Short mmCIF file of C-alpha atoms in Angstrom, two decimals:
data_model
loop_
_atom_site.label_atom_id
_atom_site.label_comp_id
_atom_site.label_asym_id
_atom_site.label_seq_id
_atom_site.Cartn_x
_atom_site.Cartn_y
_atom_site.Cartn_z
CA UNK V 1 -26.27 12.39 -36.64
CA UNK V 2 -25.08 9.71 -38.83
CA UNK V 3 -25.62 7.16 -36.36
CA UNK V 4 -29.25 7.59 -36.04
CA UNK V 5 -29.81 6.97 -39.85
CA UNK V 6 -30.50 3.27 -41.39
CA UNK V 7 -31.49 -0.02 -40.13
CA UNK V 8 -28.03 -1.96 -40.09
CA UNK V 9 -26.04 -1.76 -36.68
CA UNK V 10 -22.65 -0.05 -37.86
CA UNK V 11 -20.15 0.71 -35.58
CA UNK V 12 -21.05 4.32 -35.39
CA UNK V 13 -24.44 3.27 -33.21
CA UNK V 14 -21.98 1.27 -31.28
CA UNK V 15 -19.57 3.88 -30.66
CA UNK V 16 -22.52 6.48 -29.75
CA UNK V 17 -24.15 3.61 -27.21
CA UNK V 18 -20.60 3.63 -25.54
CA UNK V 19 -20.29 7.62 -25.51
CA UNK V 20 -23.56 8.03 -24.14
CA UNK V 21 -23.11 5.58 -21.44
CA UNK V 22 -19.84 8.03 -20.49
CA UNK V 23 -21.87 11.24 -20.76
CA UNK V 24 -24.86 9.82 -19.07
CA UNK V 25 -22.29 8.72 -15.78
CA UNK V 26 -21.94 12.48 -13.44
CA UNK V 27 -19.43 10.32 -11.92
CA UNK V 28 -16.75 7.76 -12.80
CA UNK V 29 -17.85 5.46 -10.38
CA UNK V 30 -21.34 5.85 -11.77
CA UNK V 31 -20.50 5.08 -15.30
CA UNK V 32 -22.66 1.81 -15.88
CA UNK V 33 -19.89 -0.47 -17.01
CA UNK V 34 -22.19 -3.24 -17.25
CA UNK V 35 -24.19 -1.20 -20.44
CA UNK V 36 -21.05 -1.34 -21.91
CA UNK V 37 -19.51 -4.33 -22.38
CA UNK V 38 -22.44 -5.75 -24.88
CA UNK V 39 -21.65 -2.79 -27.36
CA UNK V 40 -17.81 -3.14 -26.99
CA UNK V 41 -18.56 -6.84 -27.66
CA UNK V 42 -19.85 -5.97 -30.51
CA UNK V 43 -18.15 -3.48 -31.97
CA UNK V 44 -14.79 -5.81 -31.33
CA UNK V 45 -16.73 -8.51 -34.02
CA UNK V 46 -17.05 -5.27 -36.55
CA UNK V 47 -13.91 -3.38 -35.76
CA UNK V 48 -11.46 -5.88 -34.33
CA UNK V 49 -8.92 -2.97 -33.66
CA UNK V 50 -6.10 -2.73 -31.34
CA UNK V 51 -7.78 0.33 -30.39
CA UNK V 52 -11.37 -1.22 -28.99
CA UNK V 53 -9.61 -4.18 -27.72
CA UNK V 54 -7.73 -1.71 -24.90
CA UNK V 55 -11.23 0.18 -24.67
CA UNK V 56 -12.90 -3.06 -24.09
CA UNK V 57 -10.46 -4.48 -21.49
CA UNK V 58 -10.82 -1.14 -20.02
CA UNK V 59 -14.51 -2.33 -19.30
CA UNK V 60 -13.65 -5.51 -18.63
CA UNK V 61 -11.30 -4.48 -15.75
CA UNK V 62 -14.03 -2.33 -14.23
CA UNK V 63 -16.51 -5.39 -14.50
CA UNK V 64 -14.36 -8.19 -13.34
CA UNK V 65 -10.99 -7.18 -12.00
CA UNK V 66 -7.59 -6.55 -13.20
CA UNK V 67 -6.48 -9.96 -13.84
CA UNK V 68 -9.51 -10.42 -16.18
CA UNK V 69 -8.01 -7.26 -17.91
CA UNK V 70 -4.91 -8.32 -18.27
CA UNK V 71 -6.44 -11.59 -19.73
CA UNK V 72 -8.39 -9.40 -22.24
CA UNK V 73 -4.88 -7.52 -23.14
CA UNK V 74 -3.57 -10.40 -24.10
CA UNK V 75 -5.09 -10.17 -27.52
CA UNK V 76 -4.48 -6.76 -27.64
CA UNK V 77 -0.40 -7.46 -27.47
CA UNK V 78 -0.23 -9.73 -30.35
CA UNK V 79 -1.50 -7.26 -32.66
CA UNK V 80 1.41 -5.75 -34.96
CA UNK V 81 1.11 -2.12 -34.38
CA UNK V 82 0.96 -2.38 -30.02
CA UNK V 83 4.42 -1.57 -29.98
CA UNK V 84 3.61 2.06 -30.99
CA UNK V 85 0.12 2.58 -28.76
CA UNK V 86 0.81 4.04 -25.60
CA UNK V 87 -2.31 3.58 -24.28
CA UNK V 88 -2.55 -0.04 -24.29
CA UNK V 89 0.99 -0.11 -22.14
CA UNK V 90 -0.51 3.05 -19.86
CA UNK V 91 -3.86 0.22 -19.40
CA UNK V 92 -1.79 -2.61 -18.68
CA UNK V 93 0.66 -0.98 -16.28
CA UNK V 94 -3.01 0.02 -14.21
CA UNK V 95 -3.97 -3.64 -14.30
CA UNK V 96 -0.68 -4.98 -13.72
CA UNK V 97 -0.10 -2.47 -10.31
CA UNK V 98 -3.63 -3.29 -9.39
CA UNK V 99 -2.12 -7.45 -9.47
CA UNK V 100 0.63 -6.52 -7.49
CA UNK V 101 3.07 -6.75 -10.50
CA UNK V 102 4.88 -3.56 -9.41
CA UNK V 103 7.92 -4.04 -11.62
CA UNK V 104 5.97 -5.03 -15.03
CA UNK V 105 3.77 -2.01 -14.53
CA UNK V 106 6.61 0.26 -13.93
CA UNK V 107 8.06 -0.97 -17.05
CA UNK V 108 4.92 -0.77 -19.16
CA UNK V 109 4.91 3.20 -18.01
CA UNK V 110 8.33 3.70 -18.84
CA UNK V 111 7.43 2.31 -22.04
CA UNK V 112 3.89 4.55 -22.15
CA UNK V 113 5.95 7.73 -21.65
CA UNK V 114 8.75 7.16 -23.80
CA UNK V 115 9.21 9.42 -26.82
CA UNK V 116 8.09 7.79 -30.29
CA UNK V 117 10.71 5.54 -31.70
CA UNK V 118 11.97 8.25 -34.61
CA UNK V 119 12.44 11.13 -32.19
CA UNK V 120 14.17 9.25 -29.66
CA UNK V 121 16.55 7.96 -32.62
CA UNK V 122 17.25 11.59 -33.69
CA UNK V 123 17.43 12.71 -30.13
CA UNK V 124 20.35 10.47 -29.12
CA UNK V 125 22.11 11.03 -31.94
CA UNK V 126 21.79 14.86 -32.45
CA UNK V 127 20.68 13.96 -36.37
CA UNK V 128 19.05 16.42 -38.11
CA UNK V 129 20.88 19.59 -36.43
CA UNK V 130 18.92 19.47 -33.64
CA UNK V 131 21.14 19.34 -30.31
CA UNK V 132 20.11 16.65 -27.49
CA UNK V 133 18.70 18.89 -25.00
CA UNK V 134 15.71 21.04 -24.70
CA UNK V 135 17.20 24.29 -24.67
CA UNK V 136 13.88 25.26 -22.75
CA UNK V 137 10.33 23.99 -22.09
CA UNK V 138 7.36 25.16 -24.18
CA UNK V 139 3.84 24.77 -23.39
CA UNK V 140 3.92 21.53 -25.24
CA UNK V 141 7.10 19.84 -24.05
CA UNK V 142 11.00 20.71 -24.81
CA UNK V 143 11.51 23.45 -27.62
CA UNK V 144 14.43 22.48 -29.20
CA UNK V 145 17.52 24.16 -31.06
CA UNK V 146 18.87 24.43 -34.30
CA UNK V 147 22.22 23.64 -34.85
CA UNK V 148 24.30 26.14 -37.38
CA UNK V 149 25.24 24.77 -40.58
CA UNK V 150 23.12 21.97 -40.66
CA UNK V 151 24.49 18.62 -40.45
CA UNK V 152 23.80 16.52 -37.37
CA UNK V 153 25.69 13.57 -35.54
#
């Protein structure tokens, strides 16, 4: 609702353009990539994010290939923070497979489904009273158990 109101483009119109290209696509091969690229474009000048940069390669991938993709990562992977987005190393490992860079993308999934830096720490070092190992799986991933007594390490 806020999107439709005033007469200065904000990123919210942008961000509804993009949605409603998605919704408007029965199909994922139907989704008019083309639509979407000027609004990304655009929305990358207002919101220079790590976030729409992946989004935008994305669309840039579907337009023009994967090594244009990976070519439109690039300025995603200087930002600061990529080192804790897995979805810019899940992209890149599609592009990079897709280029016949087997072993890059393997290692940019490994690095997409690794657990966050903190709870791997605590993990290998049983801090925190938490043992290791799952003692079984919950709907949500490993459930893990409580040590007695506290401590940790």
């Amino acid at each position: 609702e806020r999107a439709g109101r005033g007469e200065r483009l904000t990123s919210l119109h942008l961000q509804a353009e993009i949605a409603s290209r998605h919704v408007m696509a029965s199909q994922f091969d139907q989704t008019d990539w083309e639509a979407m690229l000027g609004p990304y474009d655009l929305l990358l000048e207002l919101e220079p994010t790590l976030v729409v940069r992946v989004n935008r390669a994305v669309v840039v991938g579907q337009l023009r290939g994967a090594t244009a993709a990976l070519e439109a990562l690039e300025a995603a992977a200087r930002d600061p923070s990529v080192a804790s987005y897995r979805w810019f190393f899940a992209v890149r490992a599609h592009f990079r497979h897709l280029v016949g860079d087997s072993e890059g993308g393997r290692e940019d999934l490994r690095h997409a489904a690794a657990p966050p830096g903190l709870a791997l720490r605590l993990l290998r070092h049983g801090r925190h009273g938490l043992h290791p190992i799952p003692v079984r799986s919950g709907p949500y991933g490993p459930v893990w158990h409580r040590r007695q007594g506290g401590g940790g390490g």
